[in-house]
Amino acid sequence: MTLAPNPDNASYARCQPLTPEARGPIGDLTDFAVPEAGLRVEDAARLSKREAEVMDLIATGQSNGEIAQRLFLSEKTVKNHVNRIYAKLGADCRMTAIGLWLNRDT
């Protein structure tokens, strides 16, 4: 599945594009990551098991509603998980979180 930034989304406007030399192996998705912010293994480990599960689904391009249905949660619960994930990863938008998550050191 290819993810395309949605300019109509308020989160999109907060994400800053990377320069071509700062792009990583995942292509266009890294255009919206924070270049100076790397996600280390210990940072990723701060996510709970459920938060990591939600982040994996976010990284596949699923919406909060789709994640809620898949995990049998309310959409509000998913939003709470997403906000905690952003705080723990130091991300200010979905695309930044995805870039950090997919480029984490493993």
N, CA, C and O atoms as a MOPAC input file, in Angstrom:
PM7 MOZYME 1SCF
protein

 N      0.84300 1    -1.17600 1     0.00000 1
 C      0.00000 1     0.00000 1     0.00000 1
 C      0.88800 1     1.24000 1     0.00000 1
 O      1.81100 1     1.34600 1     0.80800 1
 N      0.61900 1     2.15200 1    -0.88200 1
 C      1.35900 1     3.40500 1    -0.96300 1
 C      0.58000 1     4.49000 1    -0.24000 1
 O     -0.61200 1     4.68800 1    -0.47500 1
 N      1.27500 1     5.18000 1     0.63800 1
 C      0.63900 1     6.27000 1     1.37300 1
 C      0.94400 1     7.58300 1     0.66800 1
 O      2.08700 1     7.85100 1     0.30000 1
 N     -0.05800 1     8.37400 1     0.48800 1
 C      0.12300 1     9.69100 1    -0.10700 1
 C     -0.31600 1    10.74100 1     0.89300 1
 O     -1.38500 1    10.60900 1     1.48800 1
 N      0.48600 1    11.78900 1     1.09700 1
 C      0.07800 1    12.85500 1     2.00800 1
 C     -1.22700 1    13.48500 1     1.54400 1
 O     -1.44000 1    13.68100 1     0.34700 1
 N     -2.07900 1    13.79400 1     2.47600 1
 C     -3.36900 1    14.40300 1     2.17100 1
 C     -3.30900 1    15.87100 1     2.57500 1
 O     -3.35800 1    16.17500 1     3.76700 1
 N     -3.20400 1    16.79200 1     1.61400 1
 C     -3.08700 1    18.21500 1     1.95100 1
 C     -4.31500 1    18.77900 1     2.64100 1
 O     -4.25100 1    19.86200 1     3.22200 1
 N     -5.44200 1    18.06000 1     2.58700 1
 C     -6.64700 1    18.53100 1     3.26600 1
 C     -6.62700 1    18.20200 1     4.75600 1
 O     -7.46400 1    18.69800 1     5.51100 1
 N     -5.69300 1    17.38300 1     5.17900 1
 C     -5.59000 1    16.96300 1     6.56400 1
 C     -4.79900 1    18.01900 1     7.34300 1
 O     -3.74600 1    18.46600 1     6.88800 1
 N     -5.30000 1    18.41200 1     8.50000 1
 C     -4.63000 1    19.44200 1     9.31400 1
 C     -3.24900 1    18.98800 1     9.74400 1
 O     -2.34100 1    19.81200 1     9.85200 1
 N     -3.06400 1    17.68400 1     9.99600 1
 C     -1.75500 1    17.17100 1    10.40000 1
 C     -0.72100 1    17.35500 1     9.29200 1
 O      0.45600 1    17.58700 1     9.57100 1
 N     -1.14900 1    17.25300 1     8.06000 1
 C     -0.25200 1    17.38700 1     6.91600 1
 C      0.44800 1    18.74500 1     6.93600 1
 O      1.64400 1    18.83800 1     6.66000 1
 N     -0.29100 1    19.77600 1     7.25900 1
 C      0.25500 1    21.13300 1     7.23100 1
 C      1.36800 1    21.32600 1     8.25100 1
 O      2.23800 1    22.17400 1     8.05000 1
 N      1.36400 1    20.56000 1     9.34300 1
 C      2.39200 1    20.70200 1    10.37800 1
 C      3.67800 1    19.97000 1    10.02900 1
 O      4.72600 1    20.28600 1    10.59200 1
 N      3.63600 1    19.00000 1     9.11800 1
 C      4.80600 1    18.21500 1     8.75000 1
 C      5.67200 1    19.00200 1     7.78100 1
 O      5.16800 1    19.60300 1     6.83300 1
 N      6.94900 1    18.99400 1     8.01700 1
 C      7.87300 1    19.71400 1     7.16100 1
 C      8.62100 1    18.72400 1     6.27200 1
 O      9.14900 1    17.73200 1     6.77300 1
 N      8.67700 1    18.97500 1     4.95600 1
 C      9.38300 1    18.07000 1     4.05500 1
 C     10.87600 1    18.03200 1     4.33900 1
 O     11.46200 1    19.01900 1     4.78600 1
 N     11.48400 1    16.88300 1     4.07600 1
 C     12.92900 1    16.72700 1     4.20100 1
 C     13.60500 1    17.15400 1     2.91200 1
 O     12.98700 1    17.19000 1     1.84800 1
 N     14.86300 1    17.47100 1     3.02400 1
 C     15.65300 1    17.73800 1     1.83000 1
 C     15.94400 1    16.40800 1     1.14500 1
 O     15.87200 1    15.36400 1     1.79300 1
 N     16.27100 1    16.41400 1    -0.15200 1
 C     16.54900 1    15.14500 1    -0.85200 1
 C     17.65300 1    14.32700 1    -0.19500 1
 O     17.56300 1    13.10000 1    -0.15800 1
 N     18.69500 1    14.97500 1     0.32400 1
 C     19.79600 1    14.22200 1     0.93500 1
 C     19.42200 1    13.60400 1     2.28700 1
 O     20.11900 1    12.70900 1     2.76400 1
 N     18.34200 1    14.06400 1     2.90300 1
 C     17.91900 1    13.52000 1     4.19700 1
 C     16.91300 1    12.38500 1     4.06000 1
 O     16.51500 1    11.78200 1     5.05800 1
 N     16.49900 1    12.08900 1     2.82800 1
 C     15.50900 1    11.03200 1     2.61400 1
 C     16.11700 1     9.67000 1     2.88300 1
 O     17.30800 1     9.44800 1     2.66500 1
 N     15.29100 1     8.77500 1     3.35400 1
 C     15.73100 1     7.41700 1     3.65600 1
 C     15.25100 1     6.40800 1     2.63800 1
 O     14.72400 1     6.78100 1     1.59000 1
 N     15.42900 1     5.12800 1     2.93900 1
 C     15.10900 1     4.07300 1     1.98100 1
 C     13.62200 1     3.84900 1     1.75100 1
 O     13.25400 1     3.09500 1     0.84900 1
 N     12.74600 1     4.48600 1     2.54600 1
 C     11.32100 1     4.24500 1     2.33800 1
 C     10.69100 1     5.29500 1     1.43100 1
 O      9.46700 1     5.36900 1     1.32600 1
 N     11.51100 1     6.10100 1     0.78200 1
 C     11.02400 1     6.99400 1    -0.26700 1
 C     10.19700 1     8.15600 1     0.22100 1
 O     10.56300 1     8.84500 1     1.17300 1
 N      9.06500 1     8.37000 1    -0.45200 1
 C      8.23900 1     9.54700 1    -0.21300 1
 C      7.77000 1     9.66500 1     1.22400 1
 O      7.54100 1    10.77400 1     1.70500 1
 N      7.62300 1     8.54900 1     1.92200 1
 C      7.14400 1     8.59200 1     3.29800 1
 C      8.10900 1     9.37100 1     4.18900 1
 O      7.67800 1    10.06000 1     5.11400 1
 N      9.40900 1     9.26800 1     3.91700 1
 C     10.37800 1     9.96800 1     4.74900 1
 C     10.42300 1    11.45200 1     4.44700 1
 O     11.08400 1    12.20600 1     5.16100 1
 N      9.73100 1    11.88800 1     3.40100 1
 C      9.68500 1    13.31700 1     3.10700 1
 C      9.07500 1    14.09900 1     4.26300 1
 O      9.28700 1    15.30600 1     4.37300 1
 N      8.33300 1    13.43500 1     5.10900 1
 C      7.62800 1    14.12300 1     6.17700 1
 C      8.12300 1    13.72500 1     7.55500 1
 O      7.44600 1    13.98200 1     8.55000 1
 N      9.28200 1    13.10700 1     7.63100 1
 C      9.88400 1    12.76600 1     8.91700 1
 C     10.72800 1    13.94100 1     9.38700 1
 O     11.01800 1    14.85600 1     8.61700 1
 N     11.11200 1    13.91000 1    10.63000 1
 C     11.96800 1    14.95200 1    11.18900 1
 C     13.40700 1    14.49500 1    11.02500 1
 O     13.79500 1    13.50000 1    11.63800 1
 N     14.22300 1    15.18600 1    10.21600 1
 C     15.54200 1    14.68200 1     9.88000 1
 C     16.48000 1    14.51400 1    11.05700 1
 O     17.26000 1    13.56200 1    11.08600 1
 N     16.42700 1    15.41300 1    12.02600 1
 C     17.35800 1    15.32100 1    13.14600 1
 C     16.87100 1    14.38900 1    14.25000 1
 O     17.59200 1    14.15200 1    15.21900 1
 N     15.68400 1    13.86800 1    14.12000 1
 C     15.13000 1    12.99100 1    15.15200 1
 C     15.20500 1    11.55300 1    14.69100 1
 O     14.53500 1    11.15500 1    13.73900 1
 N     16.03300 1    10.77100 1    15.38100 1
 C     16.10200 1     9.34400 1    15.10900 1
 C     15.41400 1     8.60900 1    16.24200 1
 O     15.44600 1     9.05400 1    17.38900 1
 N     14.80100 1     7.50000 1    15.92600 1
 C     14.11700 1     6.72400 1    16.94600 1
 C     15.00300 1     5.54400 1    17.30100 1
 O     15.23600 1     4.66500 1    16.47100 1
 N     15.49000 1     5.52000 1    18.51500 1
 C     16.34300 1     4.43900 1    18.97300 1
 C     15.48500 1     3.30300 1    19.50800 1
 O     14.30000 1     3.48700 1    19.78800 1
 N     16.08300 1     2.13800 1    19.64700 1
 C     15.37000 1     0.96300 1    20.13100 1
 C     14.74200 1     1.23500 1    21.48900 1
 O     13.60200 1     0.84300 1    21.73600 1
 N     15.47400 1     1.90100 1    22.36400 1
 C     14.92500 1     2.16200 1    23.70000 1
 C     13.73900 1     3.11700 1    23.65400 1
 O     12.84500 1     3.02900 1    24.49600 1
 N     13.71800 1     4.04200 1    22.66700 1
 C     12.56600 1     4.93200 1    22.51100 1
 C     11.34800 1     4.14800 1    22.05500 1
 O     10.24800 1     4.34100 1    22.57200 1
 N     11.54600 1     3.26400 1    21.08500 1
 C     10.44200 1     2.43500 1    20.60000 1
 C      9.94300 1     1.51200 1    21.70000 1
 O      8.75300 1     1.20200 1    21.75700 1
 N     10.84600 1     1.06800 1    22.57800 1
 C     10.46500 1     0.15600 1    23.65600 1
 C      9.58400 1     0.85400 1    24.68700 1
 O      8.90400 1     0.18700 1    25.46600 1
 N      9.58600 1     2.18000 1    24.70300 1
 C      8.72400 1     2.90300 1    25.64700 1
 C      7.26100 1     2.77700 1    25.28400 1
 O      6.39200 1     3.02500 1    26.12100 1
 N      6.97200 1     2.39300 1    24.04400 1
 C      5.57800 1     2.18400 1    23.66500 1
 C      5.08800 1     0.88700 1    24.29200 1
 O      5.79800 1    -0.11800 1    24.31600 1
 N      3.86800 1     0.92900 1    24.79400 1
 C      3.26500 1    -0.29700 1    25.31600 1
 C      3.03200 1    -1.26200 1    24.15400 1
 O      3.13200 1    -0.88300 1    22.98700 1
 N      2.72400 1    -2.49500 1    24.48500 1
 C      2.45200 1    -3.48900 1    23.44200 1
 C      1.29600 1    -3.01200 1    22.55200 1
 O      1.36600 1    -3.13200 1    21.32900 1
 N      0.25200 1    -2.48100 1    23.15500 1
 C     -0.91200 1    -2.00600 1    22.39200 1
 C     -0.54500 1    -0.79600 1    21.54300 1
 O     -0.96100 1    -0.70000 1    20.38800 1
 N      0.24200 1     0.13900 1    22.11300 1
 C      0.66300 1     1.31100 1    21.34400 1
 C      1.50900 1     0.89700 1    20.14100 1
 O      1.36100 1     1.46700 1    19.06000 1
 N      2.39200 1    -0.08600 1    20.31500 1
 C      3.20400 1    -0.58000 1    19.20100 1
 C      2.31000 1    -1.21700 1    18.14000 1
 O      2.54800 1    -1.06000 1    16.94300 1
 N      1.28500 1    -1.93300 1    18.58600 1
 C      0.34000 1    -2.54800 1    17.65700 1
 C     -0.40500 1    -1.46900 1    16.86300 1
 O     -0.57100 1    -1.58800 1    15.64900 1
 N     -0.85100 1    -0.42200 1    17.55700 1
 C     -1.53000 1     0.69400 1    16.89300 1
 C     -0.56500 1     1.38500 1    15.93300 1
 O     -0.94900 1     1.72500 1    14.81300 1
 N      0.67700 1     1.59700 1    16.35400 1
 C      1.65500 1     2.27000 1    15.49700 1
 C      1.94700 1     1.44300 1    14.25700 1
 O      2.10800 1     2.00500 1    13.17400 1
 N      2.01900 1     0.13100 1    14.38500 1
 C      2.21500 1    -0.72700 1    13.21300 1
 C      1.06900 1    -0.54900 1    12.21700 1
 O      1.29300 1    -0.50800 1    11.00700 1
 N     -0.15000 1    -0.44300 1    12.72800 1
 C     -1.31300 1    -0.26400 1    11.84800 1
 C     -1.33500 1     1.13300 1    11.23100 1
 O     -1.71600 1     1.29600 1    10.07200 1
 N     -0.92900 1     2.13300 1    12.00000 1
 C     -0.81300 1     3.48800 1    11.45400 1
 C      0.18100 1     3.48000 1    10.29400 1
 O     -0.05100 1     4.10200 1     9.25700 1
 N      1.28300 1     2.77100 1    10.48300 1
 C      2.33300 1     2.72700 1     9.46400 1
 C      1.88100 1     2.04100 1     8.18000 1
 O      2.49500 1     2.23000 1     7.13000 1
 N      0.81500 1     1.24700 1     8.25100 1
 C      0.27800 1     0.62600 1     7.03900 1
 C     -0.74700 1     1.52800 1     6.36100 1
 O     -1.30700 1     1.16700 1     5.32500 1
 N     -0.99300 1     2.70500 1     6.94500 1
 C     -1.89900 1     3.66500 1     6.33300 1
 C     -3.33600 1     3.58300 1     6.80100 1
 O     -4.21700 1     4.21100 1     6.21400 1
 N     -3.58500 1     2.81400 1     7.85400 1
 C     -4.96100 1     2.68600 1     8.33400 1
 C     -5.37600 1     3.91300 1     9.13600 1
 O     -4.57500 1     4.50200 1     9.86200 1
 N     -6.63300 1     4.28200 1     8.99200 1
 C     -7.18900 1     5.41500 1     9.73600 1
 C     -7.50500 1     4.98000 1    11.16500 1
 O     -7.49400 1     3.78900 1    11.47600 1
 N     -7.78200 1     5.94500 1    12.02200 1
 C     -8.16300 1     5.62200 1    13.39900 1
 C     -9.40400 1     4.73200 1    13.42500 1
 O     -9.47800 1     3.79100 1    14.21500 1
 N    -10.37000 1     5.02400 1    12.56900 1
 C    -11.59200 1     4.22600 1    12.50300 1
 C    -11.32000 1     2.79100 1    12.08800 1
 O    -11.89300 1     1.85400 1    12.64300 1
 N    -10.44200 1     2.62500 1    11.11000 1
 C    -10.09000 1     1.27200 1    10.65500 1
 C     -9.34700 1     0.50600 1    11.74300 1
 O     -9.57700 1    -0.68600 1    11.94600 1
 N     -8.45300 1     1.20600 1    12.43900 1
 C     -7.71400 1     0.57500 1    13.53800 1
 C     -8.68300 1     0.16600 1    14.63600 1
 O     -8.58000 1    -0.93200 1    15.18300 1
 N     -9.62200 1     1.04400 1    14.95900 1
 C    -10.61400 1     0.74500 1    16.00100 1
 C    -11.39300 1    -0.52200 1    15.65500 1
 O    -11.58600 1    -1.38600 1    16.51000 1
 N    -11.83500 1    -0.63200 1    14.42100 1
 C    -12.58400 1    -1.82100 1    14.00800 1
 C    -11.72500 1    -3.07300 1    14.08300 1
 O    -12.17400 1    -4.11500 1    14.55900 1
 N    -10.52300 1    -2.96900 1    13.62300 1
 C     -9.63000 1    -4.13900 1    13.60000 1
 C     -9.28200 1    -4.63400 1    15.00000 1
 O     -9.19200 1    -5.83900 1    15.23700 1
 N     -9.08600 1    -3.69100 1    15.92900 1
 C     -8.66500 1    -4.06300 1    17.29200 1
 C     -9.83600 1    -4.14400 1    18.26900 1
 O     -9.64100 1    -4.37400 1    19.46300 1
 N    -11.05500 1    -3.95200 1    17.75500 1
 C    -12.25000 1    -3.99100 1    18.60600 1
 C    -12.17000 1    -2.96600 1    19.73200 1
 O    -12.42500 1    -3.27700 1    20.89600 1
 N    -11.81300 1    -1.74100 1    19.36200 1
 C    -11.71500 1    -0.62200 1    20.29600 1
 C    -12.62300 1     0.49300 1    19.80700 1
 O    -13.04200 1     0.49900 1    18.65000 1
 N    -12.92600 1     1.43900 1    20.69300 1
 C    -13.64200 1     2.63100 1    20.23100 1
 C    -12.63300 1     3.53800 1    19.52700 1
 O    -11.43000 1     3.47000 1    19.78200 1
 N    -13.14300 1     4.37800 1    18.64500 1
 C    -12.25800 1     5.30800 1    17.94700 1
 C    -11.60100 1     6.27700 1    18.93900 1
 O    -10.45800 1     6.68600 1    18.73900 1
 N    -12.30700 1     6.63700 1    19.98400 1
 C    -11.74400 1     7.52800 1    21.01600 1
 C    -10.54200 1     6.87300 1    21.69800 1
 O     -9.54500 1     7.53800 1    21.97900 1
 N    -10.63800 1     5.57200 1    21.96200 1
 C     -9.51000 1     4.85600 1    22.58000 1
 C     -8.30700 1     4.86100 1    21.64000 1
 O     -7.17300 1     5.04900 1    22.08000 1
 N     -8.55100 1     4.65600 1    20.35900 1
 C     -7.46200 1     4.70100 1    19.38200 1
 C     -6.84200 1     6.09800 1    19.36000 1
 O     -5.61900 1     6.22800 1    19.32500 1
 N     -7.66800 1     7.13700 1    19.37800 1
 C     -7.14600 1     8.51100 1    19.40500 1
 C     -6.27700 1     8.74000 1    20.63100 1
 O     -5.24300 1     9.40300 1    20.54700 1
 N     -6.69100 1     8.19500 1    21.76900 1
 C     -5.87800 1     8.31900 1    22.98600 1
 C     -4.52800 1     7.62900 1    22.80500 1
 O     -3.49100 1     8.17400 1    23.18400 1
 N     -4.54500 1     6.42600 1    22.22100 1
 C     -3.28800 1     5.72000 1    21.95100 1
 C     -2.40600 1     6.54000 1    21.01700 1
 O     -1.20600 1     6.67700 1    21.25100 1
 N     -2.99800 1     7.08200 1    19.96500 1
 C     -2.23900 1     7.87000 1    18.98900 1
 C     -1.60300 1     9.08500 1    19.65900 1
 O     -0.43800 1     9.38600 1    19.40000 1
 N     -2.33500 1     9.77900 1    20.50200 1
 C     -1.77100 1    10.94600 1    21.19300 1
 C     -0.61800 1    10.56100 1    22.10600 1
 O      0.37400 1    11.28500 1    22.19000 1
 N     -0.73700 1     9.42600 1    22.79500 1
 C      0.37000 1     8.95900 1    23.64800 1
 C      1.57400 1     8.55100 1    22.79600 1
 O      2.72000 1     8.79900 1    23.17200 1
 N      1.31100 1     7.93000 1    21.66000 1
 C      2.39400 1     7.54400 1    20.75200 1
 C      3.13900 1     8.78900 1    20.27600 1
 O      4.36900 1     8.82100 1    20.30600 1
 N      2.40700 1     9.81300 1    19.83700 1
 C      3.03600 1    11.06100 1    19.39400 1
 C      3.92000 1    11.63300 1    20.49700 1
 O      5.05200 1    12.04400 1    20.24200 1
 N      3.40400 1    11.65800 1    21.71700 1
 C      4.16700 1    12.21600 1    22.83600 1
 C      5.44300 1    11.40700 1    23.08400 1
 O      6.50900 1    11.98300 1    23.29900 1
 N      5.33900 1    10.10000 1    23.05700 1
 C      6.49300 1     9.25100 1    23.33400 1
 C      7.52700 1     9.29900 1    22.21400 1
 O      8.72800 1     9.22100 1    22.47500 1
 N      7.07400 1     9.42500 1    20.97400 1
 C      7.99300 1     9.46400 1    19.84200 1
 C      8.50400 1    10.87200 1    19.55600 1
 O      9.46500 1    11.04600 1    18.80600 1
 N      7.86700 1    11.87400 1    20.15000 1
 C      8.23900 1    13.24800 1    19.87200 1
 C      7.77300 1    13.69300 1    18.49500 1
 O      8.40500 1    14.53700 1    17.85900 1
 N      6.66100 1    13.12100 1    18.03600 1
 C      6.11500 1    13.44100 1    16.71300 1
 C      4.96700 1    14.42900 1    16.86400 1
 O      4.26100 1    14.42900 1    17.87300 1
 N      4.78900 1    15.26800 1    15.85500 1
 C      3.67600 1    16.22300 1    15.90000 1
 C      2.60200 1    15.90300 1    14.86900 1
 O      1.58500 1    16.59200 1    14.79700 1
 N      2.82200 1    14.85900 1    14.07000 1
 C      1.82500 1    14.46100 1    13.08300 1
 C      2.01500 1    12.99700 1    12.71300 1
 O      3.02500 1    12.37700 1    13.04600 1
 N      1.03500 1    12.47200 1    12.02800 1
 C      1.01400 1    11.05300 1    11.65700 1
 C      2.20200 1    10.69100 1    10.76000 1
 O      2.85100 1     9.66900 1    10.97900 1
 N      2.48400 1    11.50800 1     9.77200 1
 C      3.57100 1    11.20400 1     8.84400 1
 C      4.93100 1    11.21700 1     9.53200 1
 O      5.78700 1    10.39200 1     9.21200 1
 N      5.14200 1    12.12900 1    10.46200 1
 C      6.39600 1    12.14900 1    11.21000 1
 C      6.51700 1    10.88200 1    12.04100 1
 O      7.57700 1    10.25700 1    12.06900 1
 N      5.44500 1    10.50100 1    12.71400 1
 C      5.45900 1     9.28500 1    13.52400 1
 C      5.75800 1     8.06000 1    12.66100 1
 O      6.53300 1     7.19200 1    13.06300 1
 N      5.14800 1     7.98800 1    11.47900 1
 C      5.39100 1     6.85100 1    10.59200 1
 C      6.85400 1     6.82800 1    10.15500 1
 O      7.49600 1     5.77800 1    10.18300 1
 N      7.37300 1     7.97400 1     9.75600 1
 C      8.78600 1     8.04400 1     9.34200 1
 C      9.72100 1     7.60500 1    10.43300 1
 O     10.65300 1     6.84100 1    10.18200 1
 N      9.49100 1     8.07500 1    11.65200 1
 C     10.33000 1     7.68300 1    12.77700 1
 C     10.19600 1     6.19300 1    13.07300 1
 O     11.19100 1     5.51600 1    13.33400 1
 N      8.97400 1     5.68700 1    13.03200 1
 C      8.70300 1     4.29000 1    13.35000 1
 C      9.36500 1     3.35600 1    12.32200 1
 O      9.99800 1     2.36600 1    12.68900 1
 N      9.21200 1     3.67900 1    11.05800 1
 C      9.76300 1     2.81500 1    10.02200 1
 C     11.27300 1     2.89800 1     9.91000 1
 O     11.90500 1     1.96300 1     9.41600 1
 N     11.86500 1     3.99300 1    10.35700 1
 C     13.31400 1     4.15800 1    10.29900 1
 C     14.01300 1     3.87700 1    11.61800 1
 O     15.19900 1     4.17500 1    11.76600 1
 N     13.29100 1     3.30500 1    12.58000 1
 C     13.90800 1     3.05500 1    13.88800 1
 C     15.01000 1     2.01700 1    13.75600 1
 O     14.96200 1     1.13100 1    12.90300 1
 N     16.00000 1     2.15400 1    14.62300 1
 C     17.08400 1     1.17100 1    14.67000 1
 C     16.56300 1    -0.08800 1    15.33300 1
 O     15.99000 1    -0.03100 1    16.42100 1
 N     16.75600 1    -1.20100 1    14.69700 1
 C     16.29400 1    -2.45800 1    15.29200 1
 C     17.42900 1    -3.41500 1    15.50200 1
 O     17.22000 1    -4.52300 1    15.99400 1

